[in-house]
mmCIF file with all atom_site columns, C-alpha atoms in Angstrom:
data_model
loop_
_atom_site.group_PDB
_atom_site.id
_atom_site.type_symbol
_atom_site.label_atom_id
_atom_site.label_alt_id
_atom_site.label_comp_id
_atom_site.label_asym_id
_atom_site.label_entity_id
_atom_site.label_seq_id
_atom_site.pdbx_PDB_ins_code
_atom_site.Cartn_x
_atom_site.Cartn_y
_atom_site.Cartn_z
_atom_site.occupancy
_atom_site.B_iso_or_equiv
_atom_site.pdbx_formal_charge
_atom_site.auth_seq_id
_atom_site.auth_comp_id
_atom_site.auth_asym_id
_atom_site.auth_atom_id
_atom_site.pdbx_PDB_model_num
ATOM 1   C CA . UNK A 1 1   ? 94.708 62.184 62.837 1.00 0.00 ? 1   UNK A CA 1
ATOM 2   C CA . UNK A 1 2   ? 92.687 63.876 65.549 1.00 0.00 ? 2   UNK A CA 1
ATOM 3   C CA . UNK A 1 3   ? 90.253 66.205 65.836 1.00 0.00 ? 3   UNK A CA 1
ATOM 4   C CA . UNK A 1 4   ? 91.116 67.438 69.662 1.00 0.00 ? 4   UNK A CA 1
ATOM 5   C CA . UNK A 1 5   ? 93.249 65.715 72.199 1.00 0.00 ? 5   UNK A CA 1
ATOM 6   C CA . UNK A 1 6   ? 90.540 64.130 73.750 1.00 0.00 ? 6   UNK A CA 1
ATOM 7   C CA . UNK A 1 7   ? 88.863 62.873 70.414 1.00 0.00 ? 7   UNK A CA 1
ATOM 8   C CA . UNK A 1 8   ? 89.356 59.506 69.045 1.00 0.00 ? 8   UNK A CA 1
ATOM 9   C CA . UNK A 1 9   ? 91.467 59.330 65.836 1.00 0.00 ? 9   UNK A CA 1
ATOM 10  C CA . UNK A 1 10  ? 89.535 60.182 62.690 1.00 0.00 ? 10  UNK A CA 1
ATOM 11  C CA . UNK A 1 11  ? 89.030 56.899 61.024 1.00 0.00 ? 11  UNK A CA 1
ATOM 12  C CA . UNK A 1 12  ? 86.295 55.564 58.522 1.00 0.00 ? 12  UNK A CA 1
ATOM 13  C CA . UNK A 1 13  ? 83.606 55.607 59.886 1.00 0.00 ? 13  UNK A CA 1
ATOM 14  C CA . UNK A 1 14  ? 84.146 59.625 58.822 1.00 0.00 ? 14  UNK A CA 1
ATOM 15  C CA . UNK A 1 15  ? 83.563 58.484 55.310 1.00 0.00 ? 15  UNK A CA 1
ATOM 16  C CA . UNK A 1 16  ? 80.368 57.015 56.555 1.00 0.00 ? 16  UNK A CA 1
ATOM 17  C CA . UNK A 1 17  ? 79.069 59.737 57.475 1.00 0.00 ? 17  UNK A CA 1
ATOM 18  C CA . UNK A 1 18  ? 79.456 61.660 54.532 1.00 0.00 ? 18  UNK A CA 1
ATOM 19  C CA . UNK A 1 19  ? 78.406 59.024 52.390 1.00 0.00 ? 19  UNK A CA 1
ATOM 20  C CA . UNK A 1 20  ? 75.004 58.990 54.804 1.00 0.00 ? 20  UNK A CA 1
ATOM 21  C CA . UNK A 1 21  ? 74.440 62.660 54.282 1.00 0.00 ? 21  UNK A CA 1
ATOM 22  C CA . UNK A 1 22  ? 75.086 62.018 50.463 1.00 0.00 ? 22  UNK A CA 1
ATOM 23  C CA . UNK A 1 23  ? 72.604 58.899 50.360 1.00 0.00 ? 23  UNK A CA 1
ATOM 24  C CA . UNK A 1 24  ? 69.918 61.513 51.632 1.00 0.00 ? 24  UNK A CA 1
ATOM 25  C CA . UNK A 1 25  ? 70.883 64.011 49.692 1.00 0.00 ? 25  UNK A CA 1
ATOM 26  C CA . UNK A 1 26  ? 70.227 61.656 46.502 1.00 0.00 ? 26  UNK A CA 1
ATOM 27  C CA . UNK A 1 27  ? 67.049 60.640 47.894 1.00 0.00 ? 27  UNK A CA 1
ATOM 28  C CA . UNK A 1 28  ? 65.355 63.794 49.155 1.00 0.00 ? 28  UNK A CA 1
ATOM 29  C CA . UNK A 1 29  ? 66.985 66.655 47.387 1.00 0.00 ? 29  UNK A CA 1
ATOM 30  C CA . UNK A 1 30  ? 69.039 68.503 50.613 1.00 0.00 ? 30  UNK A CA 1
ATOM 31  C CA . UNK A 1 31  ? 71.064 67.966 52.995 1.00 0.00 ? 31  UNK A CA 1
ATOM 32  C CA . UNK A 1 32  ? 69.683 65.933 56.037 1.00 0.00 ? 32  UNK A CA 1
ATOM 33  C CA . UNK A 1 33  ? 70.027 68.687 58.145 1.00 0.00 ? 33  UNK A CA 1
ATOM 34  C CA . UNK A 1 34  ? 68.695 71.562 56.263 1.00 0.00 ? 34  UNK A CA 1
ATOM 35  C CA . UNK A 1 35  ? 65.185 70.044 55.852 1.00 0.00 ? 35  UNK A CA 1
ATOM 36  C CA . UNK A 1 36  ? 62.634 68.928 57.815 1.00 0.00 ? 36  UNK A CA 1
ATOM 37  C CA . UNK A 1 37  ? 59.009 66.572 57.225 1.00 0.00 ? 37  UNK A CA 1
ATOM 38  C CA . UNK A 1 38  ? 55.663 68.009 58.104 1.00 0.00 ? 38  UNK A CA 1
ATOM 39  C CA . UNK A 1 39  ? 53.332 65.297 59.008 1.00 0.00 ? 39  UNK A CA 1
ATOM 40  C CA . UNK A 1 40  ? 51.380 66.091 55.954 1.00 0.00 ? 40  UNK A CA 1
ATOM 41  C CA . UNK A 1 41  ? 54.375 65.486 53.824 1.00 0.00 ? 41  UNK A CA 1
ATOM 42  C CA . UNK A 1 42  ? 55.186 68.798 53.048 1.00 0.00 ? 42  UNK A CA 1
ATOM 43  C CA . UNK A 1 43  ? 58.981 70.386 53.927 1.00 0.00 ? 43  UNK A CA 1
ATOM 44  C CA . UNK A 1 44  ? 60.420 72.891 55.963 1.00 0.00 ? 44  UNK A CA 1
ATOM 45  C CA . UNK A 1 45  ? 63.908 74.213 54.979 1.00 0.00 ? 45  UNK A CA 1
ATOM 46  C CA . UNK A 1 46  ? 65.173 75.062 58.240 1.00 0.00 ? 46  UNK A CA 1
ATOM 47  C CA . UNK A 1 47  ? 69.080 76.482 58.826 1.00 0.00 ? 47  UNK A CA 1
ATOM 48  C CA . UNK A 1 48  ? 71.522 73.747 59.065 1.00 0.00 ? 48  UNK A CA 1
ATOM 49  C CA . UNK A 1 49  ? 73.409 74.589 62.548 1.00 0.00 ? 49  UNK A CA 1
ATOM 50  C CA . UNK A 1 50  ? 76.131 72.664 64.611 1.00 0.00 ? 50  UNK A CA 1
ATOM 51  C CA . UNK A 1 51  ? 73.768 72.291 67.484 1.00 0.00 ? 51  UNK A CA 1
ATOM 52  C CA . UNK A 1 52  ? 71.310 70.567 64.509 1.00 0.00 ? 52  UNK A CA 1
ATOM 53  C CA . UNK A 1 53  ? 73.792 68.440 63.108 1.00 0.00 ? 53  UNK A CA 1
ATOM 54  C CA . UNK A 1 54  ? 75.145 67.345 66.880 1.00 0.00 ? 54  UNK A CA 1
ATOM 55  C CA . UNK A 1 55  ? 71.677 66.564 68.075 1.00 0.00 ? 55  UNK A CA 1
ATOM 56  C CA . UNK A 1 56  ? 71.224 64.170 65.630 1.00 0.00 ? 56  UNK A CA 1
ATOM 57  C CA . UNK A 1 57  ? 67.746 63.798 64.682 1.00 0.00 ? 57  UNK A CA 1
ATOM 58  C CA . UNK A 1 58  ? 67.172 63.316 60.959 1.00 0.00 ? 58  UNK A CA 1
ATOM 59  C CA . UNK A 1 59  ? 64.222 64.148 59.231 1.00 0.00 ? 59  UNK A CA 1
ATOM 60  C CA . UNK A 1 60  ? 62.288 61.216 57.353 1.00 0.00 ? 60  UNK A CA 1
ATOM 61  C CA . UNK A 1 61  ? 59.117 61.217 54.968 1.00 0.00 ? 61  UNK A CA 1
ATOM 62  C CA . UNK A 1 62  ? 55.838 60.702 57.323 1.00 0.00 ? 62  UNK A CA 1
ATOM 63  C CA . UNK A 1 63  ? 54.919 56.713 55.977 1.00 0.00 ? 63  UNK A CA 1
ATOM 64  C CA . UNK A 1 64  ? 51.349 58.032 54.624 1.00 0.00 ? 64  UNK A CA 1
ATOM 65  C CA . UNK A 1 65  ? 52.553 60.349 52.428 1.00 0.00 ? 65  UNK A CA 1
ATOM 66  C CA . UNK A 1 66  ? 53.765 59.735 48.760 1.00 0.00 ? 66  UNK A CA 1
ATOM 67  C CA . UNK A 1 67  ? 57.596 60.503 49.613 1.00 0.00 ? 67  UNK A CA 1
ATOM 68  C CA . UNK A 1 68  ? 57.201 58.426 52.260 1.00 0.00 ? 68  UNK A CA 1
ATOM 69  C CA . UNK A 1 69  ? 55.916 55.379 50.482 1.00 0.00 ? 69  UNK A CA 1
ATOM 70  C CA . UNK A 1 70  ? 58.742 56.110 48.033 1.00 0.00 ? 70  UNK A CA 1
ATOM 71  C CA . UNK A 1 71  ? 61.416 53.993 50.113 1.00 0.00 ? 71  UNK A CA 1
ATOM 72  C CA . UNK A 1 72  ? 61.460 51.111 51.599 1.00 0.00 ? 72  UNK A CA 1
ATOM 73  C CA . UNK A 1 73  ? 61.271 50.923 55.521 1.00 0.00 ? 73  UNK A CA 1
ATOM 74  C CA . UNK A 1 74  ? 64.682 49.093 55.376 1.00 0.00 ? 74  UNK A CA 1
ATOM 75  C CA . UNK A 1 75  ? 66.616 51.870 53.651 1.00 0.00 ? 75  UNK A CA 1
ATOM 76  C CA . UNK A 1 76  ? 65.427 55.015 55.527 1.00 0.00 ? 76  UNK A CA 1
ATOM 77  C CA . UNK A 1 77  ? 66.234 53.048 58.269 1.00 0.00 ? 77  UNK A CA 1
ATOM 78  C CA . UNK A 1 78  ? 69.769 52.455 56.662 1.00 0.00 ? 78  UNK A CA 1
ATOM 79  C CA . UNK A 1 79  ? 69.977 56.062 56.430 1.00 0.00 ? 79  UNK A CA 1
ATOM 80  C CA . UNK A 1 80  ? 69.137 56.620 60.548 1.00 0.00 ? 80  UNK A CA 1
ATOM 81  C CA . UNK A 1 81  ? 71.570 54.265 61.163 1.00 0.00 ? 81  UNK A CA 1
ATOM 82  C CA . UNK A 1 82  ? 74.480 55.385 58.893 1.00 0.00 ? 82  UNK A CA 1
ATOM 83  C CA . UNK A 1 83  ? 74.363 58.975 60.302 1.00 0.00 ? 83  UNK A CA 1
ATOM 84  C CA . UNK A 1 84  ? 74.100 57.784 64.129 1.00 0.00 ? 84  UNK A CA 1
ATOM 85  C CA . UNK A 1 85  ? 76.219 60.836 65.371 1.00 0.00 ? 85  UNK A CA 1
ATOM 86  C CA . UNK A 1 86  ? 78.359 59.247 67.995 1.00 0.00 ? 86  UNK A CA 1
ATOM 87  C CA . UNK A 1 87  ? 81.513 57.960 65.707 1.00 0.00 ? 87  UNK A CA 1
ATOM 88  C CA . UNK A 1 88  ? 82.193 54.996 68.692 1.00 0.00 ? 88  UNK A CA 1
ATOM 89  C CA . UNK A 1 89  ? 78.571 53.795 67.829 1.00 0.00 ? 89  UNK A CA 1
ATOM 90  C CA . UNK A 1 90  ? 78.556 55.083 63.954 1.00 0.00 ? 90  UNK A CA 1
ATOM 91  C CA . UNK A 1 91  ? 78.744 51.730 62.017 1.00 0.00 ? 91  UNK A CA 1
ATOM 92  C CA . UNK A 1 92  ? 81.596 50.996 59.407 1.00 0.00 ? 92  UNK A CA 1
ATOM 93  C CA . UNK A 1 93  ? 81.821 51.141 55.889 1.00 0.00 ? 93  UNK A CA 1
ATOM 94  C CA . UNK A 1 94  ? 82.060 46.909 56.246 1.00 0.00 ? 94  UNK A CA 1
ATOM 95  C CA . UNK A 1 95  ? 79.098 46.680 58.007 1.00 0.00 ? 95  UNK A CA 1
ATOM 96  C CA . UNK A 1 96  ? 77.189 49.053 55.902 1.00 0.00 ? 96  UNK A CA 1
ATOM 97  C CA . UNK A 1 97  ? 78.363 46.940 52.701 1.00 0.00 ? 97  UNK A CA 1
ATOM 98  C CA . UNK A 1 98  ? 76.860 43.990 54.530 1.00 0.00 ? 98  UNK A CA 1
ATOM 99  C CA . UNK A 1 99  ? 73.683 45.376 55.501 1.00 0.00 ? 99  UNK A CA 1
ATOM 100 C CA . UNK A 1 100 ? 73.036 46.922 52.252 1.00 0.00 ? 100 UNK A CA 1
ATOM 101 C CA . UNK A 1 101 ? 73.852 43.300 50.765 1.00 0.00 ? 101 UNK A CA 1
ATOM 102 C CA . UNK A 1 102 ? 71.440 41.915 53.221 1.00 0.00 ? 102 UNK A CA 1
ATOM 103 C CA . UNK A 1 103 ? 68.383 44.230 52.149 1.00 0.00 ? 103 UNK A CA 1
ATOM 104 C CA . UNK A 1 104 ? 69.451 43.067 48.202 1.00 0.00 ? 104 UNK A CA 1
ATOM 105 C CA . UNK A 1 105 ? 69.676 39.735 49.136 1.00 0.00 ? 105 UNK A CA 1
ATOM 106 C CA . UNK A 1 106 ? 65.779 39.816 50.595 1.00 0.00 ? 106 UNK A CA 1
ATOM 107 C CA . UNK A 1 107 ? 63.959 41.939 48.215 1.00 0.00 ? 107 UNK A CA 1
ATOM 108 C CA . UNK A 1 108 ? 65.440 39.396 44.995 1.00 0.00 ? 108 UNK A CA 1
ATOM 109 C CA . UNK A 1 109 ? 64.980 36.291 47.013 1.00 0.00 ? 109 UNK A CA 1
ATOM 110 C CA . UNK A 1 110 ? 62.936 34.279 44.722 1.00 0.00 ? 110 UNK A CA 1
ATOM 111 C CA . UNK A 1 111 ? 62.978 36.720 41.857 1.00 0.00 ? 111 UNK A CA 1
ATOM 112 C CA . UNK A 1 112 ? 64.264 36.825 38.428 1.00 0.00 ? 112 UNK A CA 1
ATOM 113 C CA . UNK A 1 113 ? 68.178 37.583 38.741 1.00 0.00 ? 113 UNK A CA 1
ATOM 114 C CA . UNK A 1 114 ? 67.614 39.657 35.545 1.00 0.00 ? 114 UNK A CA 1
ATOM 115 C CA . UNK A 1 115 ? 65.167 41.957 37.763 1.00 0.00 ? 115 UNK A CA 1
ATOM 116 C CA . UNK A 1 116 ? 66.569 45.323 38.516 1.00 0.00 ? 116 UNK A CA 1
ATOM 117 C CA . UNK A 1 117 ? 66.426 46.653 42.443 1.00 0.00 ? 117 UNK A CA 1
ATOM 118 C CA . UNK A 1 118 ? 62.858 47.941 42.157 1.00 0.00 ? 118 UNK A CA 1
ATOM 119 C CA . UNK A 1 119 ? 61.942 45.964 45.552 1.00 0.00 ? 119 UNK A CA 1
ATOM 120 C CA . UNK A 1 120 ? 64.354 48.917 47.128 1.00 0.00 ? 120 UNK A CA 1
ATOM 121 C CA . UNK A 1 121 ? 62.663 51.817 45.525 1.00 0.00 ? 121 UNK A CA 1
ATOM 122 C CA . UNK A 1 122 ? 58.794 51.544 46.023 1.00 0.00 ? 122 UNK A CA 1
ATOM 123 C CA . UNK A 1 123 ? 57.436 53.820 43.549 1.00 0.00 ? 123 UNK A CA 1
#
């Protein structure tokens, strides 16, 4: 399936996406392009456009602030990296399951295995 003639064919890494906009939904309440972070912590709702969405730039908690200490630096940077906008560069849904495996993997190294995955989740 394409989206144009010139377009590549729509493949997973579709479902990425949408599973990257639904990861920051979960985690900050909106869409990823319908908000954005003040540097004092506070939002903005701002219109989600297509010239927003194609310019890629996702909004993320300033570190200082309490949303920001919320997460781990590991997964808002899995969130950057599973909405990268360019599909040719957009990772798959295997190398997402392995990445996400890695940052489980190094916040129970050493731990209980009976712990739950509060290493991910700061607060």
């Amino acid at each position: 399936c394409r989206h144009g003639a010139n377009e590549p064919d729509v493949d997973g890494k579709v479902d990425v996406w949408s599973c990257g906009c639904l990861l920051y939904a979960m985690m900050f309440g909106t869409s990823p392009f319908e908000m954005e972070f003040r540097r004092d912590g506070s939002t903005k709702v701002v219109e989600c456009t297509q010239l927003r969405v194609l310019g890629g730039k996702i909004s993320l908690p300033p570190k200082h602030t309490a949303v920001g200490k919320s997460y781990s630096q590991s997964i808002l940077e899995l969130v950057q990296w599973i909405l990268i906008v360019d599909r040719i560069q957009r990772p798959t849904l295997k190398e997402v399951l392995a990445r996400v495996e890695n940052i489980l993997v190094s916040n129970f190294r050493g731990k209980d295995k009976k712990e739950n995955f509060d290493g991910i989740f700061m607060s």
